[in-house]
Amino acid sequence: MVASNLSLEDQIDETKEAEKSAIASKSLSSAIAKNFPNGFIIVFNSNFEMLLLEGEAIVKLNLDTMVFEGANVDDIPVFSKKQKSKLKQDVLKTIAGEHLRFQIKFRNLYFSVNTIPLLGDNTVISSGLFVYTDITAQKKIEREDKNALKKEQELNELKSRFVSMASHEFRTPLSAIQTSAILIGRQNEAGKEQKREKYVAQIKKNVKQLVVILNDFLSLSKLGEGKVIANKELFDFVALSKTLIEEVSVTKKTGKNIIFSSPKKPISLNLDSKLVRHIFLNLLSNAIKYSPKNTDINIKIEESTFFVSLQVQDKGIGIPKEEQDKLFDRFFRAKNAQNIQGTGLGLNIVKQYVELMDGTITFTSDTNKGTTFLVKLPKPIKK
Ligand code: ATP
Ligand code: MG
C-alpha cells in the first residue's frame, strides 16, 4: 500500500515535471516564433488550417493573428483566389515531404519562402512549416543595381553612337577646311584675292557647321542636366516667323518656294522666344534639307482657343513608316536620309524644347510624298 502510494506520488511528480517542460518548450518555441526576426512563420495542417502565425513582420503587414489562427486558407479574406489555390498546393506538397523554396510579393513586401514538413507524434508528417523572410530591402538594392546598370548601358550606347556620328559628321567639314586652307596657301600671290576669298568663305561655312553640331551637343547636355529653363517673354509669333523665313531665304540658297500663311493680326505668345526660334528653324531646315529643289514648303500659323499651331509641310522624301516611331530618338536618322548630312539630334532637341513650354509636336509622313510637322504651343492665359 505504502509502496504503491509512493509510486503514485512519483507518477504525479513526473507528470508535473513533464508538463512543466512541455510548457517551457511550448513557450520557448512560441517566443521564438513571436520574435521571428524580419519575417513570420505559419504552420498549416493537412486541412489547410493555420495552426500558428507568428513573427515580427505580422505587425508590419498589419495582420491580426486572432483572425488567422485556426482559420482555413479558404476563409481568409486578404488572400486572392489565385493566392489561396497556390498556397493550398504548396501545403499539400510540403506535407507530402517536399521542401519548397520560392519568392512572393505580399502588400508591397517581398518574401523568400521556405517550407519544411513537420513530423507529428507518430513520426508521420502531419503539418507544414512555412518560413517567410522579408527580402524587400535586398530587392530594392537589386532593383537599384539593375537600374544603374541599365543607365550605364544606355550611356555607353549613346557614347558609341556619338563617336560614330561625330567621326562621320566632323570629317566632312574638317577636310573641307583643310582643303581650303591648302588652296589658300597656293594662291598667295597678288591678283588671286577673289580665289582666296572664296576659300576663306568655304572655311567659314564649314566652321559654322561644326559650331552648329557642337551647340546641339551643348543643348543636349544642358537639357539632360535640367539646366534649360524657358524664360518667358511676350512676343509676336507672326512677326518672328516672318523674320525667320526671311533670314533663311536670304542666307541659304534654298531653291524652295516657302509659302507662309497666318492670321493678319499679330499673335502674342508668352514663351521663350529663343526656344521657339530654335524649333521653327529646325523644322524649316529639315523641310528644306529633305525635299527636292523647286518644291513648295508651306508654313501655316493658326490660332485656336488655347493653342497657337505651327504647321511645316514639305513635299520631300518622307519618313519610312517602319521607322516613324523612332523619329524623336537621339541620333535617329532614317534609311532614306543616310546620304544627306545630319546628326539626328535636331528633332530630339526640338521635342524637348516644345515640351518644356507645355506644347506638343506631332507629324504625318509618306515616303516620296512629303512630311508635315505640327507644333502646338499654349497661348498666354488671360487674366
Ligand atoms: P540635324 O538636324 O541634327 O542636323 P538630322 O536632320 O538628321 O540632323 P533630325 O532633325 O533630328 O536630325 O531628324 C532626324 C531624322 O528624321 C532625319 O535624319 C531624317 O531621316 C528624318 N526627318 C526629319 N525631318 C524630315 C523631313 N521633313 N522629311 C523627311 N525626313 C525627315
Ligand atoms: Mg534636322
XYZ file of C-alpha atoms and ligand atoms in Angstrom:
415
model
C 0.000 0.000 0.000
C 2.794 2.375 1.007
C 4.854 1.339 -1.984
C 2.012 1.844 -4.386
C 1.221 5.247 -2.839
C 4.806 6.306 -3.308
C 4.819 5.298 -6.897
C 1.598 7.238 -7.439
C 3.254 10.346 -5.939
C 6.250 9.720 -8.155
C 3.989 9.446 -11.130
C 2.274 12.719 -10.245
C 5.641 14.402 -9.825
C 6.879 13.049 -13.118
C 3.745 14.196 -14.906
C 4.104 17.635 -13.351
C 7.740 17.782 -14.494
C 6.783 16.687 -17.977
C 4.014 19.252 -18.057
C 6.410 21.948 -16.870
C 8.986 21.123 -19.506
C 6.265 20.898 -22.154
C 5.001 24.318 -21.137
C 8.604 25.601 -21.096
C 9.312 24.185 -24.523
C 5.991 25.476 -25.898
C 6.599 28.941 -24.506
C 10.149 28.790 -25.827
C 9.046 27.888 -29.320
C 6.221 30.400 -29.251
C 8.677 33.049 -28.001
C 10.992 32.196 -30.901
C 8.063 32.267 -33.285
C 6.707 35.547 -31.926
C 10.052 37.246 -32.297
C 10.861 35.542 -35.560
C 13.072 38.265 -36.975
C 12.436 40.012 -40.250
C 9.567 37.802 -41.293
C 6.983 35.390 -39.977
C 6.166 31.697 -39.798
C 2.965 29.780 -40.393
C 2.159 26.156 -39.582
C -0.538 24.548 -41.732
C -2.182 21.182 -41.193
C -3.430 18.953 -43.979
C -6.880 20.577 -43.792
C -5.244 23.876 -44.790
C -5.836 25.317 -41.345
C -3.357 27.790 -39.878
C -2.239 26.337 -36.569
C 0.224 29.101 -35.860
C 1.052 32.503 -37.249
C 3.788 34.476 -35.567
C 6.665 36.801 -36.317
C 7.931 40.352 -36.442
C 6.507 41.093 -39.899
C 2.928 40.430 -38.754
C 2.839 43.934 -37.310
C 4.427 45.421 -40.400
C 1.786 43.771 -42.562
C -0.927 44.945 -40.221
C -2.357 41.430 -39.821
C -4.435 40.316 -36.879
C -3.217 36.890 -35.717
C -6.560 36.282 -33.971
C -8.330 36.280 -37.339
C -5.855 33.891 -38.890
C -5.058 31.317 -36.232
C -7.198 28.224 -36.667
C -8.729 29.635 -39.852
C -8.882 27.712 -43.078
C -6.936 29.166 -46.031
C -10.193 29.334 -47.999
C -11.774 31.565 -45.362
C -9.025 34.164 -45.188
C -10.312 37.298 -46.887
C -6.949 39.007 -47.527
C -5.853 36.253 -49.933
C -6.954 36.316 -53.556
C -8.396 33.194 -55.198
C -5.106 32.623 -57.003
C -3.076 33.055 -53.800
C -5.321 30.589 -51.960
C -5.007 27.918 -54.623
C -1.200 28.288 -54.787
C -0.924 28.193 -51.002
C -3.003 25.019 -50.813
C -0.858 23.342 -53.440
C 2.276 24.300 -51.502
C 0.791 22.923 -48.260
C -0.033 19.637 -49.960
C 3.447 19.352 -51.455
C 5.109 20.142 -48.120
C 3.009 17.641 -46.197
C 3.916 15.122 -48.910
C 7.527 15.657 -47.804
C 8.834 18.348 -50.173
C 10.970 21.297 -49.060
C 9.901 24.246 -51.219
C 11.781 27.462 -51.855
C 10.299 30.452 -53.701
C 9.631 34.182 -53.524
C 6.344 36.036 -53.178
C 5.147 39.624 -53.065
C 2.507 40.486 -50.478
C 1.287 44.013 -49.719
C 4.367 45.739 -51.203
C 6.757 43.480 -49.309
C 8.841 40.748 -50.857
C 9.365 37.449 -49.004
C 11.553 34.472 -49.610
C 9.617 31.390 -48.517
C 10.995 28.071 -47.269
C 8.633 25.235 -46.407
C 9.521 22.394 -44.053
C 7.493 19.210 -43.440
C 6.849 18.717 -39.694
C 6.605 15.297 -38.035
C 3.744 14.629 -35.635
C 3.853 12.350 -32.534
C 3.705 9.156 -34.554
C 6.638 10.294 -36.740
C 4.250 10.878 -39.619
C 4.281 14.259 -41.348
C 1.182 15.993 -40.117
C 1.841 19.645 -40.832
C 3.967 22.040 -42.814
C 6.053 24.920 -41.502
C 6.218 27.913 -43.835
C 9.026 30.341 -43.074
C 8.692 33.784 -44.657
C 11.763 36.041 -44.680
C 11.329 39.688 -45.633
C 13.709 40.417 -48.533
C 12.190 43.775 -49.542
C 15.390 45.692 -48.752
C 17.533 43.299 -50.805
C 15.043 43.511 -53.655
C 15.263 47.297 -53.567
C 19.058 47.169 -53.800
C 18.801 44.629 -56.621
C 16.402 46.925 -58.465
C 18.650 49.940 -57.968
C 21.634 47.962 -59.244
C 19.637 46.899 -62.258
C 18.591 50.493 -62.969
C 22.156 51.744 -62.594
C 23.337 49.057 -64.988
C 20.621 49.942 -67.485
C 21.555 53.635 -67.280
C 25.210 52.791 -67.817
C 24.358 50.622 -70.818
C 22.264 53.430 -72.288
C 25.083 55.880 -71.741
C 27.572 53.537 -73.412
C 25.233 53.058 -76.327
C 24.848 56.834 -76.599
C 28.612 57.310 -76.455
C 29.273 54.823 -79.218
C 26.547 56.369 -81.363
C 28.082 59.762 -80.726
C 31.543 58.564 -81.729
C 30.289 57.068 -84.977
C 28.167 60.145 -85.728
C 30.963 62.562 -84.810
C 33.603 60.758 -86.849
C 31.237 60.934 -89.816
C 29.844 64.438 -89.398
C 33.081 66.124 -88.293
C 35.200 64.614 -91.011
C 33.431 66.305 -93.946
C 33.664 69.915 -92.726
C 37.158 69.357 -91.322
C 38.533 68.023 -94.595
C 36.782 70.861 -96.473
C 38.515 73.328 -94.154
C 41.831 71.619 -94.682
C 41.466 71.636 -98.475
C 40.522 75.334 -98.481
C 43.488 76.179 -96.263
C 45.877 74.314 -98.578
C 44.407 76.087 -101.593
C 44.780 79.492 -99.915
C 48.418 78.651 -99.307
C 48.873 78.009 -103.009
C 47.132 81.217 -104.118
C 49.136 83.733 -102.147
C 50.367 85.917 -104.952
C 48.713 89.227 -105.876
C 45.694 89.113 -108.141
C 44.321 85.929 -106.597
C 42.296 87.752 -103.934
C 38.983 86.560 -105.316
C 40.015 82.915 -105.137
C 41.414 83.385 -101.659
C 38.163 84.982 -100.544
C 36.226 82.026 -101.940
C 38.302 79.583 -99.895
C 38.047 81.719 -96.766
C 34.274 81.694 -97.229
C 34.397 77.890 -97.517
C 36.326 77.689 -94.258
C 33.865 79.990 -92.519
C 30.883 77.995 -93.762
C 32.316 74.703 -92.559
C 33.391 76.084 -89.203
C 29.824 77.343 -88.794
C 28.522 73.858 -89.485
C 30.817 72.413 -86.820
C 29.682 75.060 -84.369
C 26.036 74.130 -85.026
C 26.779 70.472 -84.226
C 28.703 71.378 -81.090
C 25.911 73.727 -79.995
C 23.431 70.900 -80.395
C 25.587 68.832 -78.095
C 25.757 71.604 -75.589
C 21.953 71.981 -75.678
C 21.561 68.243 -75.184
C 23.833 68.074 -72.186
C 22.153 71.159 -70.703
C 18.744 69.572 -71.265
C 19.990 66.354 -69.682
C 21.101 68.216 -66.595
C 17.797 70.102 -66.413
C 19.625 73.376 -66.985
C 17.424 74.666 -69.795
C 14.708 76.893 -68.410
C 12.100 78.586 -70.554
C 12.484 82.340 -69.998
C 9.052 83.673 -70.730
C 8.533 86.974 -72.521
C 5.808 88.397 -74.708
C 6.492 88.392 -78.450
C 4.574 88.381 -81.714
C 4.771 84.890 -83.203
C 3.700 86.037 -86.687
C 6.430 88.694 -86.847
C 9.066 86.254 -85.554
C 8.053 83.666 -88.170
C 8.294 86.224 -90.985
C 11.748 87.327 -89.838
C 12.997 83.740 -89.637
C 11.702 82.831 -93.093
C 13.327 85.979 -94.472
C 16.603 85.083 -92.754
C 16.616 81.551 -94.157
C 15.627 82.653 -97.679
C 18.387 85.279 -97.819
C 21.267 83.399 -96.215
C 20.613 79.968 -97.729
C 20.099 79.327 -101.381
C 17.193 77.046 -100.599
C 15.870 76.617 -104.126
C 12.459 76.232 -102.486
C 9.317 78.185 -102.569
C 8.426 78.989 -98.979
C 4.721 79.824 -98.728
C 3.653 81.449 -95.491
C 0.120 81.851 -94.261
C -1.086 83.264 -90.980
C -3.851 85.391 -89.494
C -3.469 89.034 -90.444
C -3.185 90.257 -86.873
C -0.237 89.698 -84.507
C -0.328 86.615 -82.281
C 1.165 87.301 -78.939
C 2.878 84.403 -77.105
C 4.300 84.441 -73.604
C 7.059 81.873 -74.101
C 10.820 81.680 -74.542
C 11.368 83.242 -77.980
C 14.854 81.698 -78.258
C 13.422 78.204 -77.886
C 10.577 78.973 -80.302
C 13.122 80.305 -82.803
C 15.166 77.101 -82.486
C 12.073 74.916 -83.013
C 10.966 76.928 -86.047
C 14.410 76.926 -87.717
C 14.948 73.221 -87.153
C 11.647 72.200 -88.677
C 12.171 74.575 -91.593
C 15.744 73.383 -92.184
C 14.584 69.749 -92.179
C 11.830 70.577 -94.658
C 14.423 72.237 -96.906
C 17.039 69.527 -96.450
C 14.763 66.569 -97.063
C 12.894 67.795 -100.138
C 13.970 68.275 -103.754
C 14.671 71.628 -105.401
C 11.795 73.725 -106.741
C 9.198 72.187 -104.471
C 6.917 74.129 -102.151
C 7.278 74.373 -98.417
C 4.113 75.505 -96.668
C 4.273 77.183 -93.310
C 0.960 77.837 -91.662
C 0.155 79.518 -88.378
C -3.289 79.102 -86.852
C -4.934 80.086 -83.644
C -7.444 78.193 -81.526
C -8.840 78.875 -78.048
C -5.909 77.608 -76.052
C -3.182 76.974 -78.607
C -1.275 78.506 -81.449
C -0.266 75.958 -84.046
C 2.666 75.949 -86.420
C 2.490 73.628 -89.382
C 5.566 72.963 -91.546
C 4.803 70.946 -94.644
C 7.184 69.728 -97.343
C 6.856 67.579 -100.460
C 10.060 65.668 -99.875
C 11.440 62.186 -99.300
C 9.208 61.465 -96.271
C 9.948 59.156 -93.368
C 9.559 55.379 -93.884
C 6.522 54.116 -91.916
C 8.501 51.391 -90.110
C 10.937 53.968 -88.730
C 8.464 56.646 -87.685
C 8.237 55.561 -84.036
C 11.954 56.324 -83.602
C 11.797 59.794 -85.142
C 12.424 61.718 -81.915
C 15.161 59.380 -80.634
C 18.605 60.852 -80.161
C 20.865 60.230 -83.210
C 17.998 58.761 -85.213
C 18.496 59.054 -88.959
C 16.123 57.342 -91.374
C 17.363 54.867 -94.004
C 16.409 57.190 -96.850
C 18.393 60.092 -95.328
C 21.775 58.392 -94.995
C 23.273 60.303 -97.924
C 22.144 63.670 -96.584
C 24.287 65.391 -93.969
C 22.845 65.385 -90.428
C 23.444 64.329 -86.841
C 19.993 63.107 -85.843
C 19.918 65.467 -82.887
C 17.697 68.257 -84.239
C 14.259 66.749 -83.604
C 15.220 65.298 -80.229
C 16.102 68.789 -79.037
C 13.021 70.303 -80.702
C 10.730 67.868 -78.889
C 12.337 68.600 -75.542
C 12.027 72.356 -76.101
C 8.363 72.032 -77.137
C 7.578 70.001 -74.028
C 9.499 72.393 -71.820
C 6.945 75.024 -72.857
C 3.972 72.644 -72.346
C 3.414 72.246 -76.074
C 3.038 69.184 -78.282
C 4.648 68.047 -81.532
C 3.186 65.535 -83.997
C 3.758 64.648 -87.629
C 2.393 62.744 -90.581
C 4.618 61.481 -93.362
C 4.551 59.422 -96.548
C 7.689 58.311 -98.337
C 8.270 60.328 -101.512
C 5.133 62.364 -100.891
C 6.172 64.563 -98.006
C 6.080 65.327 -94.322
C 4.008 67.662 -92.166
C 5.030 68.657 -88.654
C 2.513 70.230 -86.312
C 3.618 72.088 -83.199
C 1.053 73.376 -80.730
C 2.122 75.983 -78.200
C -0.046 77.275 -75.364
C -1.479 80.780 -75.611
C -0.957 83.164 -72.707
C -3.642 82.836 -70.038
C -5.820 85.962 -69.995
C -6.434 87.348 -66.544
P 20.449 67.656 -87.566
O 19.111 68.267 -87.580
O 20.956 67.434 -86.189
O 21.439 68.310 -88.439
P 19.069 65.480 -88.802
O 18.315 66.410 -89.657
O 19.475 64.188 -89.383
O 20.351 66.189 -88.204
P 16.772 65.450 -87.088
O 16.389 66.831 -87.498
O 16.637 65.058 -85.684
O 18.261 65.137 -87.494
O 15.941 64.431 -87.941
C 16.084 63.038 -87.716
C 15.777 62.268 -88.967
O 14.392 62.357 -89.251
C 16.474 62.744 -90.183
O 17.755 62.202 -90.311
C 15.545 62.271 -91.286
O 15.768 60.900 -91.546
C 14.177 62.380 -90.645
N 13.489 63.637 -90.963
C 13.333 64.734 -90.194
N 12.619 65.674 -90.799
C 12.273 65.180 -92.000
C 11.523 65.680 -93.113
N 10.970 66.899 -93.107
N 11.372 64.870 -94.187
C 11.916 63.634 -94.205
N 12.644 63.108 -93.204
C 12.828 63.875 -92.115
Mg 17.459 68.215 -88.666
